[in-house]
Amino acid sequence: MISPSRLLPLFLLSPTLALTRGFVAYKEKGCNDPLDIWSDGVQIPNNTLLIDHSIREQGTYAGGRTYENMTFPAAHATGDMDQDAGVQFVYWKIEQPDPGCQYMMMKETPRGWQVLSQMPGDEMLRIAQEGCYYTALAPNDNVITSYCCGRDDCAVAEVEYEHKEAQDTTNGGDPPTCTVKKLYSSSPTVEDGEQIAVTRPQTCEAPPACTHSITQSRQISTAVSHFQSFSWTTEEGIDVSFEAGINFIEQSTIKTGLALNIAQSWMDETGTTLTQTNITAAQEAGRQEVGTVAFYSFTPQYDCWKGDVSCGKDNSGNEKVLENISFCQPRISTTGDPAGVFRMVYTSG
């Protein structure tokens, strides 16, 4: 699980701006009929979810402001299709963000802050322009509001692009062989991975053009995550560094490196093998609401083990132990497909 204290800070909006910006709830796509909204049985003032904490903010508000057990008593139900069961129409009026900034609304995942994601939840809405926007919400959902500003800070929210992975480097020879020194639990925990786009954004003008089909396969693979950077010189005089982040170990890009050696030590410990699986075109995406721009996303699930890994000795003869390393294998469903959750993400285009 990512500790909120490990997230990088982002400059904050001015206090006046933070207190006045928000997602204002309405019943219909014209945003003319206000919708009362409740959180934990308390009505939210002015039917407005505040946007006053950034995606990279440290402290109590880690990654945004959370509204728990949301209910929308007067919202209309979307229908009785499988993907719509229990879901209601909720529209949000949004003011123009500052230049270079985006507003985000996320749905908290069942497992909260997860080891393979820098986001506090799955995106449902990401907006760079004022307007009236749709989300599909069910009673008792937990909703997180947030914002980002600038290309680097907003990169973590651009789930339609592949994020840069953490890197390991070895200079002057082969990286050390590693072994699992301490296993915190023999049973893996189920973790949510990074939300990834599986279709391009498209405009929905009228049915039946409002469905998505997965046309580009996205790969999910064995991963090693570590939220502390390590560097040392081995007894053999080899300089090794291992940056904080997530390394996805894929057969198509496999090469000798410290991340691979660490992954191999975990595979030996857990009796697993290097695993990769694809989200394929056989998996049809869901319905998009008319008059919107959206893309379809998938959040994979992983089985993860956590522990400490010993990677030989440094040039002073001291054992080099890398602490709190997580090793994660993609979960596979009974159909043989990757386990996880599909979700439509609405945008301003």
XYZ file of C-alpha atoms in Angstrom:
349
model
C 0.000 0.000 0.000
C 1.319 3.440 -0.884
C 1.805 5.649 2.127
C 0.284 9.111 1.620
C 3.428 10.595 3.132
C 5.404 9.250 0.180
C 3.452 11.258 -2.377
C 5.084 14.368 -3.746
C 3.560 17.752 -2.862
C 1.993 20.021 -5.463
C 1.542 23.769 -5.159
C -1.959 24.516 -3.875
C -4.644 26.685 -5.368
C -5.214 29.937 -3.510
C -7.425 29.562 -0.386
C -10.180 31.664 -1.971
C -10.183 29.590 -5.135
C -10.095 26.292 -3.232
C -13.154 27.190 -1.183
C -15.279 28.207 -4.164
C -14.519 25.527 -6.777
C -16.466 22.299 -6.831
C -18.544 19.675 -8.656
C -22.174 20.866 -8.422
C -24.756 18.066 -8.750
C -27.752 18.129 -11.138
C -30.398 15.655 -12.293
C -30.107 16.166 -16.060
C -27.544 16.900 -18.779
C -28.491 20.562 -19.076
C -27.457 21.107 -15.435
C -30.639 23.109 -14.750
C -32.374 20.929 -12.124
C -30.288 20.747 -8.904
C -29.807 17.393 -7.201
C -29.466 17.045 -3.438
C -26.553 14.826 -2.459
C -25.702 13.230 0.864
C -22.508 11.855 2.421
C -22.720 9.544 5.443
C -26.324 10.619 5.979
C -25.519 14.346 6.005
C -26.723 16.628 3.232
C -23.859 18.360 1.448
C -24.225 22.172 1.377
C -25.154 23.664 -1.994
C -25.052 20.142 -3.509
C -21.338 20.813 -4.178
C -18.345 18.508 -3.790
C -15.363 20.768 -3.095
C -12.213 20.517 -5.206
C -9.646 21.786 -2.735
C -6.904 19.145 -2.492
C -4.427 18.107 -5.169
C -3.620 14.667 -6.520
C -0.100 14.912 -5.041
C -0.959 16.497 -1.715
C 0.585 15.066 1.416
C -0.954 14.740 4.837
C -4.498 14.021 5.937
C -5.982 14.705 2.511
C -3.896 12.225 0.543
C -4.590 12.759 -3.131
C -7.933 14.523 -2.717
C -11.041 15.005 -0.593
C -13.113 11.879 0.105
C -16.920 11.863 0.385
C -18.081 8.545 1.832
C -21.367 6.668 1.405
C -22.726 9.045 -1.199
C -26.467 8.917 -1.922
C -28.581 10.746 -4.485
C -32.226 10.152 -3.461
C -33.833 12.061 -6.356
C -31.490 10.885 -9.137
C -33.004 8.848 -11.971
C -31.931 5.229 -12.485
C -30.079 4.605 -15.740
C -31.702 1.277 -16.601
C -31.794 -2.438 -15.910
C -28.988 -3.630 -18.198
C -26.186 -5.541 -16.480
C -23.705 -2.661 -16.696
C -26.348 -0.204 -15.450
C -27.768 -2.216 -12.558
C -28.162 -0.013 -9.482
C -26.610 3.008 -11.187
C -28.100 6.507 -11.269
C -27.812 9.520 -13.570
C -25.766 12.234 -11.879
C -24.526 15.301 -13.756
C -21.957 17.807 -12.550
C -21.602 21.467 -13.431
C -17.982 22.533 -13.416
C -16.365 25.961 -13.699
C -13.410 26.561 -15.998
C -10.209 25.226 -14.377
C -7.179 27.483 -14.265
C -4.893 27.264 -17.340
C -2.959 23.995 -17.338
C -5.120 22.494 -14.573
C -7.623 19.633 -14.553
C -10.332 18.600 -12.118
C -10.845 14.924 -11.307
C -13.553 12.842 -9.717
C -12.614 9.320 -8.690
C -14.395 6.329 -7.242
C -12.555 4.777 -4.319
C -11.506 1.208 -5.031
C -12.572 -1.490 -2.548
C -8.990 -1.731 -1.320
C -8.244 1.984 -0.987
C -4.643 3.103 -1.530
C -2.943 0.293 -3.427
C 0.620 -0.742 -4.000
C 0.528 -0.387 -7.794
C -1.205 2.968 -8.132
C -0.330 6.574 -7.400
C -4.020 7.484 -7.586
C -6.347 7.273 -4.552
C -9.095 5.744 -6.707
C -10.298 5.025 -10.229
C -11.047 8.032 -12.406
C -14.646 8.550 -13.458
C -14.337 12.152 -14.636
C -11.375 14.288 -15.712
C -12.132 17.805 -16.880
C -10.095 20.637 -18.402
C -13.046 22.741 -19.635
C -16.155 24.102 -17.961
C -19.446 22.382 -18.706
C -22.025 19.843 -17.572
C -20.697 16.288 -17.292
C -22.200 12.850 -16.641
C -21.111 10.168 -14.202
C -22.661 6.807 -13.405
C -22.846 6.470 -9.626
C -24.461 3.928 -7.350
C -25.752 4.555 -3.810
C -23.067 4.241 -1.110
C -20.166 4.838 -3.497
C -17.168 6.641 -1.989
C -16.178 9.586 -4.189
C -12.860 11.451 -4.235
C -12.401 14.922 -5.721
C -8.997 16.258 -6.713
C -7.079 18.446 -9.132
C -3.685 18.669 -10.806
C -1.798 21.482 -12.518
C 1.027 21.253 -15.030
C 2.181 18.514 -17.380
C 4.345 16.639 -14.881
C 1.798 16.691 -12.063
C -1.113 15.708 -14.302
C 0.812 12.870 -15.957
C -0.222 10.466 -13.195
C -3.890 11.092 -14.073
C -3.476 10.441 -17.802
C -4.377 6.776 -17.626
C -4.716 6.521 -21.413
C -0.919 6.694 -21.648
C 1.622 4.194 -20.387
C 3.464 5.584 -17.394
C 7.224 5.586 -17.184
C 8.433 2.673 -15.129
C 11.023 2.803 -12.395
C 14.478 1.879 -13.626
C 17.369 -0.134 -12.296
C 20.897 0.357 -13.593
C 24.070 -1.631 -13.254
C 27.467 -0.298 -14.278
C 30.543 -2.446 -14.726
C 29.135 -5.988 -14.625
C 26.234 -8.266 -13.809
C 23.830 -7.229 -11.024
C 23.901 -9.220 -7.784
C 21.739 -12.294 -7.243
C 18.978 -11.733 -4.681
C 17.067 -13.900 -2.213
C 13.949 -13.217 -0.163
C 15.170 -12.650 3.388
C 11.877 -11.944 5.174
C 8.320 -12.668 4.046
C 5.658 -10.663 5.890
C 2.858 -13.057 4.950
C 2.843 -16.408 3.195
C -0.542 -15.588 1.652
C -0.778 -12.840 -0.960
C -3.040 -9.827 -0.586
C -5.299 -8.710 -3.415
C -4.276 -5.286 -4.719
C -5.624 -3.007 -7.443
C -3.165 -2.083 -10.146
C -2.907 1.066 -12.212
C -6.050 2.054 -14.083
C -5.299 1.888 -17.827
C -7.270 2.973 -20.887
C -8.270 0.174 -23.252
C -10.037 2.316 -25.895
C -9.454 5.749 -27.367
C -11.674 8.677 -26.305
C -14.767 8.893 -28.495
C -17.768 11.180 -28.805
C -21.192 9.611 -28.372
C -23.755 11.392 -30.553
C -26.617 8.888 -30.662
C -27.285 5.192 -30.004
C -26.199 2.579 -31.011
C -22.818 4.240 -31.583
C -22.350 4.620 -27.836
C -20.461 1.437 -27.051
C -16.739 0.732 -27.068
C -14.892 -2.329 -28.325
C -11.343 -3.054 -27.289
C -9.234 -2.845 -30.432
C -5.754 -2.546 -28.948
C -4.560 -5.181 -26.518
C -2.892 -3.927 -23.333
C -0.483 -6.130 -21.429
C -0.530 -6.814 -17.698
C 2.576 -8.426 -16.237
C 4.517 -9.454 -13.157
C 5.552 -6.392 -11.152
C 8.043 -5.420 -8.476
C 7.189 -2.287 -6.496
C 9.407 -0.373 -4.121
C 8.895 3.057 -2.645
C 12.442 3.737 -1.567
C 15.423 4.264 -3.859
C 18.472 2.047 -3.285
C 22.042 2.407 -4.524
C 25.315 0.795 -3.511
C 28.593 -0.589 -4.776
C 28.945 -4.357 -4.546
C 31.978 -6.238 -3.264
C 32.944 -6.754 -6.900
C 32.969 -2.978 -7.441
C 29.731 -2.889 -9.464
C 27.601 0.225 -9.018
C 23.922 -0.657 -8.669
C 20.895 1.647 -8.347
C 17.208 0.889 -7.964
C 14.791 3.842 -8.183
C 11.567 4.056 -6.193
C 8.538 3.044 -8.228
C 7.112 0.067 -10.069
C 8.923 -2.242 -12.476
C 6.669 -4.299 -14.733
C 8.665 -7.373 -15.752
C 7.588 -8.365 -19.279
C 8.909 -11.207 -21.412
C 8.951 -8.965 -24.478
C 11.406 -6.553 -22.831
C 13.182 -8.923 -20.476
C 16.868 -8.285 -19.863
C 19.427 -8.871 -17.180
C 18.895 -6.360 -14.399
C 18.389 -5.993 -10.686
C 14.582 -5.776 -10.982
C 14.531 -9.080 -12.838
C 16.818 -10.700 -10.264
C 14.592 -9.463 -7.440
C 11.523 -10.775 -9.276
C 13.238 -14.140 -9.766
C 13.963 -14.381 -6.035
C 10.262 -13.880 -5.357
C 9.232 -16.407 -8.012
C 11.519 -18.951 -6.350
C 9.974 -18.132 -2.960
C 6.332 -18.202 -4.087
C 6.549 -21.000 -6.635
C 5.270 -18.766 -9.442
C 6.621 -17.925 -12.876
C 6.903 -14.765 -14.912
C 3.319 -13.999 -15.893
C 1.792 -11.720 -18.469
C -1.690 -11.569 -19.887
C -3.573 -9.326 -22.283
C -6.874 -7.484 -22.252
C -8.180 -8.562 -25.621
C -10.829 -7.560 -28.150
C -12.955 -10.473 -26.947
C -13.875 -8.342 -23.959
C -16.599 -5.897 -25.036
C -16.726 -2.571 -23.310
C -19.854 -0.980 -21.873
C -22.347 1.708 -22.761
C -21.389 5.370 -23.045
C -23.947 8.062 -22.238
C -25.237 10.107 -25.197
C -23.702 13.550 -25.656
C -20.429 12.763 -23.910
C -16.743 12.150 -24.637
C -15.303 9.111 -22.887
C -12.857 6.244 -23.008
C -13.083 2.804 -21.461
C -10.604 1.722 -18.788
C -9.563 -1.388 -16.907
C -8.090 -1.667 -13.411
C -6.335 -5.035 -13.065
C -6.038 -6.947 -9.823
C -2.830 -8.488 -8.503
C -1.801 -11.048 -5.916
C 0.981 -9.370 -3.939
C 3.553 -10.530 -1.412
C 5.640 -8.130 0.663
C 8.989 -8.651 2.333
C 12.692 -7.867 2.470
C 15.194 -8.987 -0.147
C 18.913 -9.581 0.342
C 21.064 -8.713 -2.675
C 24.572 -9.659 -1.627
C 27.034 -7.373 0.140
C 28.297 -3.882 -0.454
C 31.977 -3.004 -0.867
C 32.311 -2.723 2.916
C 31.171 -6.311 3.351
C 27.780 -5.403 4.792
C 24.714 -7.336 3.693
C 22.548 -5.197 1.406
C 18.898 -5.681 2.370
C 16.160 -3.982 0.360
C 13.176 -3.541 2.680
C 9.435 -3.470 1.939
C 9.650 -4.842 -1.574
C 6.318 -5.934 -3.039
C 6.146 -8.694 -5.648
C 2.877 -8.896 -7.565
C 1.420 -11.382 -10.036
C -1.641 -10.623 -12.199
C -4.794 -12.329 -10.927
C -6.419 -14.544 -13.525
C -10.194 -15.059 -13.556
C -11.926 -18.400 -14.075
C -12.292 -17.541 -17.783
C -8.539 -17.185 -18.172
C -8.763 -13.403 -18.581
C -7.113 -10.891 -16.228
C -9.239 -10.146 -13.174
C -10.236 -6.549 -12.579
C -12.824 -3.829 -13.122
C -13.863 -2.073 -16.320
C -14.984 1.562 -16.009
C -16.026 4.334 -18.400
C -14.052 7.566 -17.902
C -15.728 10.789 -19.061
C -13.611 13.720 -20.178
C -13.910 17.179 -21.691
C -12.418 15.934 -24.928
